[in-house]
Amino acid sequence: MQKKRAKTARRSLCPLNASVEMLGDRWSLLILRDMMLRGSRTYKEFLEASLEGIATNILADRLQRLERNGIISAKPDAHDGRKTIYTLTPKGIDLAPALTEMVLWAAKHERVGNQPLIRQMRNNKEGFIAKVVQRLRAAK
Amino acid sequence: MQKKRAKTARRSLCPLNASVEMLGDRWSLLILRDMMLRGSRTYKEFLEASLEGIATNILADRLQRLERNGIISAKPDAHDGRKTIYTLTPKGIDLAPALTEMVLWAAKHERVGNQPLIRQMRNNKEGFIAKVVQRLRAAK
């Protein structure tokens, strides 16, 4: 129901608008980065992995929003029912190329860290994306 | 100076974080879309082209921010000095692949419009990006 409501409330039918309505907020993209590249899967891991110091209320809100938009899924940990495990859905995994292009763009124009990652992406962009996608699919 | 201040204030050195600090706001990306795909160049054109109904104060703020981040440049119209003409810098033009991936992602997973555009991107992504880049460079 949430999904339907979100859809009908869109400000336009433009596909880029659909993307930015789902992702156009810095924290959502940083959470997806932590899932894709660092394998963060729990609330605690997101908080601890966050280089940018995400606030707890923002993290909780963005996880809900990403789930509502079908980008991540949440289920109880099989070993500890009080913990929730978040994984990327196929729709979320499909964001790997967009995130890769954003990293490459910043790496070209700004002074940034994580040069080994950037080298991998530059040397073989398609191969890098394929490897990330394969790892994420296997992790489900 | 603004550029330097923005850089030193970053929350992390992560390249994706650099991107989202510059772009992680829906309106900035929609302004860039209107420049890339519709050739909008003036404040008035941005307001009139905006499918999503951008507010005047937000438009003014985002244009300033994009300029401060070196993504667009502003200069007086040669024919009418009271008008400002905005164009994408080389750094802004380099966003074409990231925006294309975001469009393709939404087109795959959401019900969106502008199918002719999406077909062009799908049929030949690299060719589509190259054509957009070429047009934008020629427009400077």
PDB file of N, CA and C in Angstrom, chain A residues 13-15, chain B residues 37-38 112-119:
ATOM      1  N   LEU A  13       6.136  12.074 -14.168  1.00  0.00           N
ATOM      2  CA  LEU A  13       6.387  10.716 -14.642  1.00  0.00           C
ATOM      3  C   LEU A  13       7.824  10.539 -15.130  1.00  0.00           C
ATOM      4  N   CYS A  14       8.612  11.587 -15.050  1.00  0.00           N
ATOM      5  CA  CYS A  14      10.001  11.510 -15.518  1.00  0.00           C
ATOM      6  C   CYS A  14      10.761  10.438 -14.742  1.00  0.00           C
ATOM      7  N   PRO A  15      11.498   9.560 -15.452  1.00  0.00           N
ATOM      8  CA  PRO A  15      12.223   8.500 -14.760  1.00  0.00           C
ATOM      9  C   PRO A  15      13.301   9.026 -13.808  1.00  0.00           C
TER      10      PRO A  15
ATOM     11  N   LEU B  37      18.936  17.617 -21.017  1.00  0.00           N
ATOM     12  CA  LEU B  37      18.015  17.036 -21.995  1.00  0.00           C
ATOM     13  C   LEU B  37      17.123  18.064 -22.671  1.00  0.00           C
ATOM     14  N   ARG B  38      16.873  19.183 -21.994  1.00  0.00           N
ATOM     15  CA  ARG B  38      15.966  20.157 -22.600  1.00  0.00           C
ATOM     16  C   ARG B  38      16.662  21.444 -22.987  1.00  0.00           C
ATOM     17  N   VAL B 112       7.144   4.646 -15.434  1.00  0.00           N
ATOM     18  CA  VAL B 112       7.544   6.028 -15.724  1.00  0.00           C
ATOM     19  C   VAL B 112       7.221   6.379 -17.166  1.00  0.00           C
ATOM     20  N   GLY B 113       7.310   7.660 -17.472  1.00  0.00           N
ATOM     21  CA  GLY B 113       7.037   8.135 -18.819  1.00  0.00           C
ATOM     22  C   GLY B 113       8.305   8.234 -19.654  1.00  0.00           C
ATOM     23  N   ASN B 114       8.218   8.993 -20.732  1.00  0.00           N
ATOM     24  CA  ASN B 114       9.341   9.253 -21.641  1.00  0.00           C
ATOM     25  C   ASN B 114      10.002   7.971 -22.158  1.00  0.00           C
ATOM     26  N   GLN B 115       9.171   7.074 -22.681  1.00  0.00           N
ATOM     27  CA  GLN B 115       9.694   5.815 -23.200  1.00  0.00           C
ATOM     28  C   GLN B 115      10.640   5.982 -24.406  1.00  0.00           C
ATOM     29  N   PRO B 116      10.418   6.973 -25.294  1.00  0.00           N
ATOM     30  CA  PRO B 116      11.365   7.116 -26.420  1.00  0.00           C
ATOM     31  C   PRO B 116      12.797   7.366 -25.926  1.00  0.00           C
ATOM     32  N   LEU B 117      12.925   8.205 -24.895  1.00  0.00           N
ATOM     33  CA  LEU B 117      14.250   8.477 -24.320  1.00  0.00           C
ATOM     34  C   LEU B 117      14.866   7.189 -23.778  1.00  0.00           C
ATOM     35  N   ILE B 118      14.047   6.430 -23.057  1.00  0.00           N
ATOM     36  CA  ILE B 118      14.545   5.205 -22.430  1.00  0.00           C
ATOM     37  C   ILE B 118      14.974   4.202 -23.492  1.00  0.00           C
ATOM     38  N   ARG B 119      14.223   4.124 -24.583  1.00  0.00           N
ATOM     39  CA  ARG B 119      14.594   3.216 -25.669  1.00  0.00           C
ATOM     40  C   ARG B 119      15.958   3.586 -26.255  1.00  0.00           C
TER      41      ARG B 119
END
